Structures are given as C-alpha cells and as structure tokens.
CSV table of C-alpha atoms in Angstrom, one decimal:
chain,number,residue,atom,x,y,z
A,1,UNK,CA,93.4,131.0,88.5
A,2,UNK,CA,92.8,128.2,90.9
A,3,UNK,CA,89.5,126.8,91.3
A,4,UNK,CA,88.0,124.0,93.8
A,5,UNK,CA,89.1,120.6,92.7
A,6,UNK,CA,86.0,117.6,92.6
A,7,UNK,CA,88.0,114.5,93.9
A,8,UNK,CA,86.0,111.2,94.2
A,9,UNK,CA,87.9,108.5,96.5
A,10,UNK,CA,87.0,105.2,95.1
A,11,UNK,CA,87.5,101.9,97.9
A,12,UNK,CA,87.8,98.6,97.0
A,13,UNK,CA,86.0,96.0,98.9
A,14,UNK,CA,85.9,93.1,96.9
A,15,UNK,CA,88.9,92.0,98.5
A,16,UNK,CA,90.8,92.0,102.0
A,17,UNK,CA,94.5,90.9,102.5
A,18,UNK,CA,95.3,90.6,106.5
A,19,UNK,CA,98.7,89.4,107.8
A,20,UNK,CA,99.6,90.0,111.0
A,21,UNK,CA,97.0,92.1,112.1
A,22,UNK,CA,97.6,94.6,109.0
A,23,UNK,CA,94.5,95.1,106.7
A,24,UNK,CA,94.9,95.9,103.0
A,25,UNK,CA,91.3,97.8,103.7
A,26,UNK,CA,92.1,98.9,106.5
A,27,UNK,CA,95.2,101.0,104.9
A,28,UNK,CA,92.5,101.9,102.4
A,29,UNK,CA,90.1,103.4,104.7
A,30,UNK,CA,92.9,104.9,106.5
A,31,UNK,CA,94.0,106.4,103.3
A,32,UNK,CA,90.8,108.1,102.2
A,33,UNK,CA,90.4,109.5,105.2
A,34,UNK,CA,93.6,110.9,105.3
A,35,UNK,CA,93.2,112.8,101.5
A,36,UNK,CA,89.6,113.7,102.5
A,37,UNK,CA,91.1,115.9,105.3
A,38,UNK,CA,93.8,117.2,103.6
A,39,UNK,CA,91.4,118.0,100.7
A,40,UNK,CA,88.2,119.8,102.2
A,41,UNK,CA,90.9,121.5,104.4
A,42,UNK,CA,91.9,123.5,101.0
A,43,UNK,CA,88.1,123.8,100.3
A,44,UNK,CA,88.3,121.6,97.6
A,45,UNK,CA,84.7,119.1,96.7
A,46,UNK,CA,84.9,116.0,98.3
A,47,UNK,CA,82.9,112.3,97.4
A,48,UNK,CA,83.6,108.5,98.1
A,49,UNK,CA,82.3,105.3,95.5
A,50,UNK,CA,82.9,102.3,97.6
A,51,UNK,CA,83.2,99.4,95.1
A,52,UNK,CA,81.6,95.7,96.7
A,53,UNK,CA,78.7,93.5,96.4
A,54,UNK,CA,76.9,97.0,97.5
A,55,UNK,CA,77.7,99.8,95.8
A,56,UNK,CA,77.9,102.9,98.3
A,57,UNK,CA,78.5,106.4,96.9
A,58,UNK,CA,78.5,110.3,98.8
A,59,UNK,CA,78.9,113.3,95.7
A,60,UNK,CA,81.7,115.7,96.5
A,61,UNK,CA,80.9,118.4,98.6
A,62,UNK,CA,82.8,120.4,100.8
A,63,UNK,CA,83.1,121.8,104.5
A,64,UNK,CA,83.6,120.0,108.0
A,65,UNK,CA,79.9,118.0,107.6
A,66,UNK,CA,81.5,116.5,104.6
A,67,UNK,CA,84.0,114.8,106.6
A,68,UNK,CA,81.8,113.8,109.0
A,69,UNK,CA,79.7,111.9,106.4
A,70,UNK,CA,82.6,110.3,104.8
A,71,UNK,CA,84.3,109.2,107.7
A,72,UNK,CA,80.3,107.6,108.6
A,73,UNK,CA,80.5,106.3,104.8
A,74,UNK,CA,84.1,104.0,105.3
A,75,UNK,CA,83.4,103.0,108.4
A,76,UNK,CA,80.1,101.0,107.0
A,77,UNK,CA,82.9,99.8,104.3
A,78,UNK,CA,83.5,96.2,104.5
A,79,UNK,CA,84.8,92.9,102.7
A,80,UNK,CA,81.8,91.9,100.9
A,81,UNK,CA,81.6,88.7,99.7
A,82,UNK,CA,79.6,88.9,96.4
A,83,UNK,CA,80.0,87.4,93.0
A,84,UNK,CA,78.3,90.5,91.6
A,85,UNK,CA,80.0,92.6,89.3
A,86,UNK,CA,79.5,96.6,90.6
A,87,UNK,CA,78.4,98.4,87.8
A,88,UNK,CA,79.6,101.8,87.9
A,89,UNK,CA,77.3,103.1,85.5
A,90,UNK,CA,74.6,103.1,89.0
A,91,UNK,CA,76.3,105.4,90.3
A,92,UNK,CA,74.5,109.1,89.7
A,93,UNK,CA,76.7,111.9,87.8
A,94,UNK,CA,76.8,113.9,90.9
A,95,UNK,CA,78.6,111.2,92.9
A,96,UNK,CA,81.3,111.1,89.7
A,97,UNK,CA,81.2,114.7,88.4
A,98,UNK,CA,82.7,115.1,85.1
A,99,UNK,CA,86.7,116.1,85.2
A,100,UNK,CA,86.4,114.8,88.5
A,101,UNK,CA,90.1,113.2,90.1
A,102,UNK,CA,89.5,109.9,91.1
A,103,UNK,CA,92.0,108.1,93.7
A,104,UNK,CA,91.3,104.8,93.8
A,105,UNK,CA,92.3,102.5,97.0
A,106,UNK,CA,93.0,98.9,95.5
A,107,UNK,CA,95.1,95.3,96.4
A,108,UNK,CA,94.5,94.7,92.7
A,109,UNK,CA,93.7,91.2,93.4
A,110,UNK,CA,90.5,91.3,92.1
A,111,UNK,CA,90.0,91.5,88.1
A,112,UNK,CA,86.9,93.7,88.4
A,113,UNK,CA,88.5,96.0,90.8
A,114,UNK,CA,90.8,96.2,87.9
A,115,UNK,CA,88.4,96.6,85.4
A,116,UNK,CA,86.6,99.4,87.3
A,117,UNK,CA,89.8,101.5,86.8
A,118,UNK,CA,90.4,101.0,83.1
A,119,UNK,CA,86.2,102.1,83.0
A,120,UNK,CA,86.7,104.9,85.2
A,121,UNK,CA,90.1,106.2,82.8
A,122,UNK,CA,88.0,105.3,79.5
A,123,UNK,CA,85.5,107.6,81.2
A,124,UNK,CA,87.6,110.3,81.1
A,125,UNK,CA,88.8,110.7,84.4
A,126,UNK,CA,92.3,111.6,85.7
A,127,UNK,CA,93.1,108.3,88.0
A,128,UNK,CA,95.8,107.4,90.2
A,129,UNK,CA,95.7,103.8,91.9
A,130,UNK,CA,97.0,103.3,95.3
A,131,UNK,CA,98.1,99.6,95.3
A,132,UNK,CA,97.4,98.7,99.1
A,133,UNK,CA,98.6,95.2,99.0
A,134,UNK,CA,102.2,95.7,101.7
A,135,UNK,CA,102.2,91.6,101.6
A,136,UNK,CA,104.2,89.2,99.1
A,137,UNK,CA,103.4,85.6,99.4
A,138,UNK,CA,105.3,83.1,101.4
A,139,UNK,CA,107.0,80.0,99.4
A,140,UNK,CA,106.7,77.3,102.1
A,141,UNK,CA,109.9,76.3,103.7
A,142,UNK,CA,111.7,74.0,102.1
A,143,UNK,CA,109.9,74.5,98.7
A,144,UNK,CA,112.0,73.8,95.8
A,145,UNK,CA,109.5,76.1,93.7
A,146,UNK,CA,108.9,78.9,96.2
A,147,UNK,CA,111.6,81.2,95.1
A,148,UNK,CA,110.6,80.7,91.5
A,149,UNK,CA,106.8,81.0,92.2
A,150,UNK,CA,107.7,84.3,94.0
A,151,UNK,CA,109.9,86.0,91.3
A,152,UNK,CA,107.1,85.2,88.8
A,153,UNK,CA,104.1,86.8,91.0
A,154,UNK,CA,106.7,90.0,91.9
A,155,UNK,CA,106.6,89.9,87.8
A,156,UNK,CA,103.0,89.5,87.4
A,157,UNK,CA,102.2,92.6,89.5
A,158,UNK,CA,104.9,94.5,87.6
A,159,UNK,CA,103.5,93.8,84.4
A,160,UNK,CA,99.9,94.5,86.3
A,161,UNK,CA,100.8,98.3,86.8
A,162,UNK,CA,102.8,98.4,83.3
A,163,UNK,CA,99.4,97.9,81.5
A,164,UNK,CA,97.4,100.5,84.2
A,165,UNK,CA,99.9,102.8,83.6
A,166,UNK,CA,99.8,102.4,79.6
A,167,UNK,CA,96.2,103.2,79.7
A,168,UNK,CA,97.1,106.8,81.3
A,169,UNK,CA,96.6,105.5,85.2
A,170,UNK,CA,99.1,106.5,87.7
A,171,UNK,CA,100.0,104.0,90.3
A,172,UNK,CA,101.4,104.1,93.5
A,173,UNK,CA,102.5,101.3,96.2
A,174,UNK,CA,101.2,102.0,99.7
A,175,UNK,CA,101.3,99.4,102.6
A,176,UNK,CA,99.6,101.9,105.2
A,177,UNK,CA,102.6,101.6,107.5
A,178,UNK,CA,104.4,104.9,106.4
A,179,UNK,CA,102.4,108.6,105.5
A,180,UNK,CA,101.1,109.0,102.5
A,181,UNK,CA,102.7,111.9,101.4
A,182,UNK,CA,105.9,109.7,101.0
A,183,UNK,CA,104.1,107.4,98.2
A,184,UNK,CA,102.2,110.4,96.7
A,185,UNK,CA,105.4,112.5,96.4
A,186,UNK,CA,106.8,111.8,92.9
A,187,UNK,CA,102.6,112.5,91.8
A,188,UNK,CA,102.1,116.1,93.9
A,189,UNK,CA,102.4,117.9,90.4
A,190,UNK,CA,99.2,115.7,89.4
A,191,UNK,CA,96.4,117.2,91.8
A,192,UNK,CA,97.8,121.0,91.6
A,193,UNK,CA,97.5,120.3,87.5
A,194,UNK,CA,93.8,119.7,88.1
A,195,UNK,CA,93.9,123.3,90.1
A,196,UNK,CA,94.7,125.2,87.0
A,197,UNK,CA,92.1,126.4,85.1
C-alpha cells in the first residue's frame, strides 16, 4: 500500500561558494524548490530546516499553500555569517517527524554542516546529501604546487563522501546547472522505498 511520504528539505547556509555569477545556495534553493513541487504534486508532506546562524524551520504539510510558504521560507534563506553552532535539537518534532526523508542541500565546506548530517542519520533518518559545490579551486598560473594541491583537495572530498556514505548517507554531486532528476537518477529506488508501507 502506498502512503504519503514526510520529506524535510534541510539548506545549508553556513556557507556560500559564487564563481561567475553561479551560487552554491542559490543551486540549493533552486533545488528545494524543485523537490518541494514535485513532492506535494504526489500529495506527499512537505517541511524545510534551514541550517545558519538562524535556525528557520516549516513542518511538512501538504497542498498548494505549502508551496507557497516554502518558496516564502528560501527566499528569506541567506549566507549568515555566524560562529554559532545550529543545534538541531531546537527544532520541534513536527518540523522533523520521525521516519521523516531528509534531503539535505550542502557545499560541505563547513564541518558543522557536516556534522548536522551525521546527527540527522544517528537520528534515524533516511538522508541523502546533495553536494552543491559545481566549483574546484584554481592553482594560480604558473604554480609549481597547483596541480598537486588540486589532486589532493579532489581526494579530500572523495574521502569526504566515502565516510558520509559509510555512515548510511547517500550523496549526490549537483552544480545547479543541469535538472535534478539527472543527479537523483541512480537514488529514484530510495524515495518510492519510503512509499511502501
């Protein structure tokens, strides 16, 4: 039997990475928006954590209205520069039901953005990190380092979603420029899972 499915989109704005006019938020924001349509368009529950130096949460819900809040909710989302850790254990049980999927919108450049997902999976929650960050770093030209420095961050973030993924978190690249369907392909077995009762 199918029953309604209680997603929670979780944004991270502890950090922003902009090259070129391109936004790692803004891919994030874009992002939710997109899953929050497709979502309460199947009449599934519907809720947003927004992870900064405020923490901002809407519990799922469902219907047209709910849209309309959450697409108020992200657009009040910004960088916020803040020291503070966000505690997720502020925000209420109805804005993280229990059994709830959580999709969480992340440049993993921050180590409590990190954190927040390891607490979310210890929680119990079925989790799947999109990795916003479409951007490598630029060696300078004519560095004799650059290339080295490169191949050792590209191995860093590797090793980065190795140990998210051996905690039981799916994770996804996504730079914002192509849909998201294409990066959520390989995981569309995950949500219709939570479906089944």
């Amino acid at each position: 039997t199918e029953r309604a499915v209680d997603l929670v989109l979780l944004l991270d704005a502890l950090s922003d990475v902009v090259l070129r006019a391109k936004s790692s938020l803004d891919a994030s924001v874009r992002g939710a928006l997109g899953l929050a349509q497709s979502y309460l368009a199947h009449h599934d529950r519907v809720g947003i954590v927004a992870l900064g130096g405020i923490l901002r949460w809407l519990g799922p819900d469902v219907g047209v209205r709910q849209h309309y809040r959450i697409a108020e909710q992200v657009m009040t989302v910004r960088l916020d520069a803040s020291y503070v850790d966000p505690d997720l254990a502020r925000v209420p049980r109805s804005a993280l039901p229990p059994g709830a999927l959580v999709v969480y919108f992340s440049p993993l450049l921050d180590d409590r953005a990190v954190e927040a997902a390891r607490d979310i999976r210890e929680r119990g929650h079925p989790i799947l990190v999109v990795d916003v960050l479409g951007v490598e770093p630029t060696p300078p030209r004519g560095s004799k380092d650059g290339s080295l420095a490169l191949r050792l961050w590209r191995m860093d973030r590797v090793a980065l979603h190795h140990g998210l993924r051996s905690t039981g978190i799916q994770v996804v690249q996504w730079d914002g420029a192509e849909p998201l369907d294409g990066a959520l392909r390989a995981l569309t077995r995950v949500p219709l899972a939570a479906r089944s009762s």
